[in-house]
Amino acid sequence: EAGVTQSPTHLIKTRGQQATLRCSPISGHTSVYWYQQALGLGLQFLLWYDEGEERNRGNFPPRFSGRQFPNYSSELNVNALELEDSALYLCASSLERVTRGYTFGSGTRLTVV
Amino acid sequence: RKEVEQDPGPFNVPEGATVAFNCTYSNSASQSFFWYRQDCRKEPKLLMSVYSSGNEDGRFTAQLNRASQYISLLIRDSKLSDSATYLCVVMASGGSYIPTFGRGTSLIVHP
């Protein structure tokens, strides 16, 4: 069974640009979660999508947005990039609501210069 | 008080040692608990769920103390390969189903 896949692995952007990160969940999983992990910090919850709808979002500004497609894959968009957006962005998927933990992708490392 | 707190460590132990980590949580409505392991610059991976009665998986034992609102992870007979950061994860009931991660405890096992 293929795991959660994320692309690209690495992304370098200039301050002010936009970044698009992609995630494909495990087959059959309908929920996708996005987390940000800045260097030395814990995982910060960004967004939760389930069945194509945004179900919850963390304490991040509106320039962090995303969507979930009919095939349950998801996209995270970060507009007007700032230096402090440099982080590892992790996507996880689960069946419906999480009750037994979930599986992460290997992440996209975003560097803003 | 942070929702989920962990001692960042590092815990520096020799091979074969027994080491224990604690994690405290502030939300008394928390219902689900997990330990994840994260290797340097890698994604977190589920190590084990934590059940009310406590549970064991090989050298790893997880305990839950609801009265004091903490969970623990005990690692026996530490291996070099156990070196990693261990993340405590807590999820409350009530419909949000958003797990909250602690910042992690770093473990270094040396020869």
Short mmCIF file of C-alpha atoms in Angstrom, two decimals, chain B residues 5 19 33 42-43 47-48 54 63 73 80 92 102:
data_model
loop_
_atom_site.label_atom_id
_atom_site.label_comp_id
_atom_site.label_asym_id
_atom_site.label_seq_id
_atom_site.Cartn_x
_atom_site.Cartn_y
_atom_site.Cartn_z
CA GLU B 5 4.04 19.73 27.57
CA VAL B 19 14.50 5.59 30.22
CA PHE B 33 -3.30 9.57 23.35
CA LYS B 42 12.08 13.01 8.91
CA GLU B 43 8.34 12.76 9.37
CA LEU B 47 5.02 4.45 17.81
CA MET B 48 2.03 3.37 19.84
CA GLY B 54 -1.59 0.87 29.93
CA GLN B 63 0.86 4.49 30.66
CA LEU B 73 6.61 6.18 27.77
CA LEU B 80 21.35 2.97 19.56
CA ALA B 92 -9.79 15.82 22.86
CA GLY B 102 3.97 18.19 22.19
#
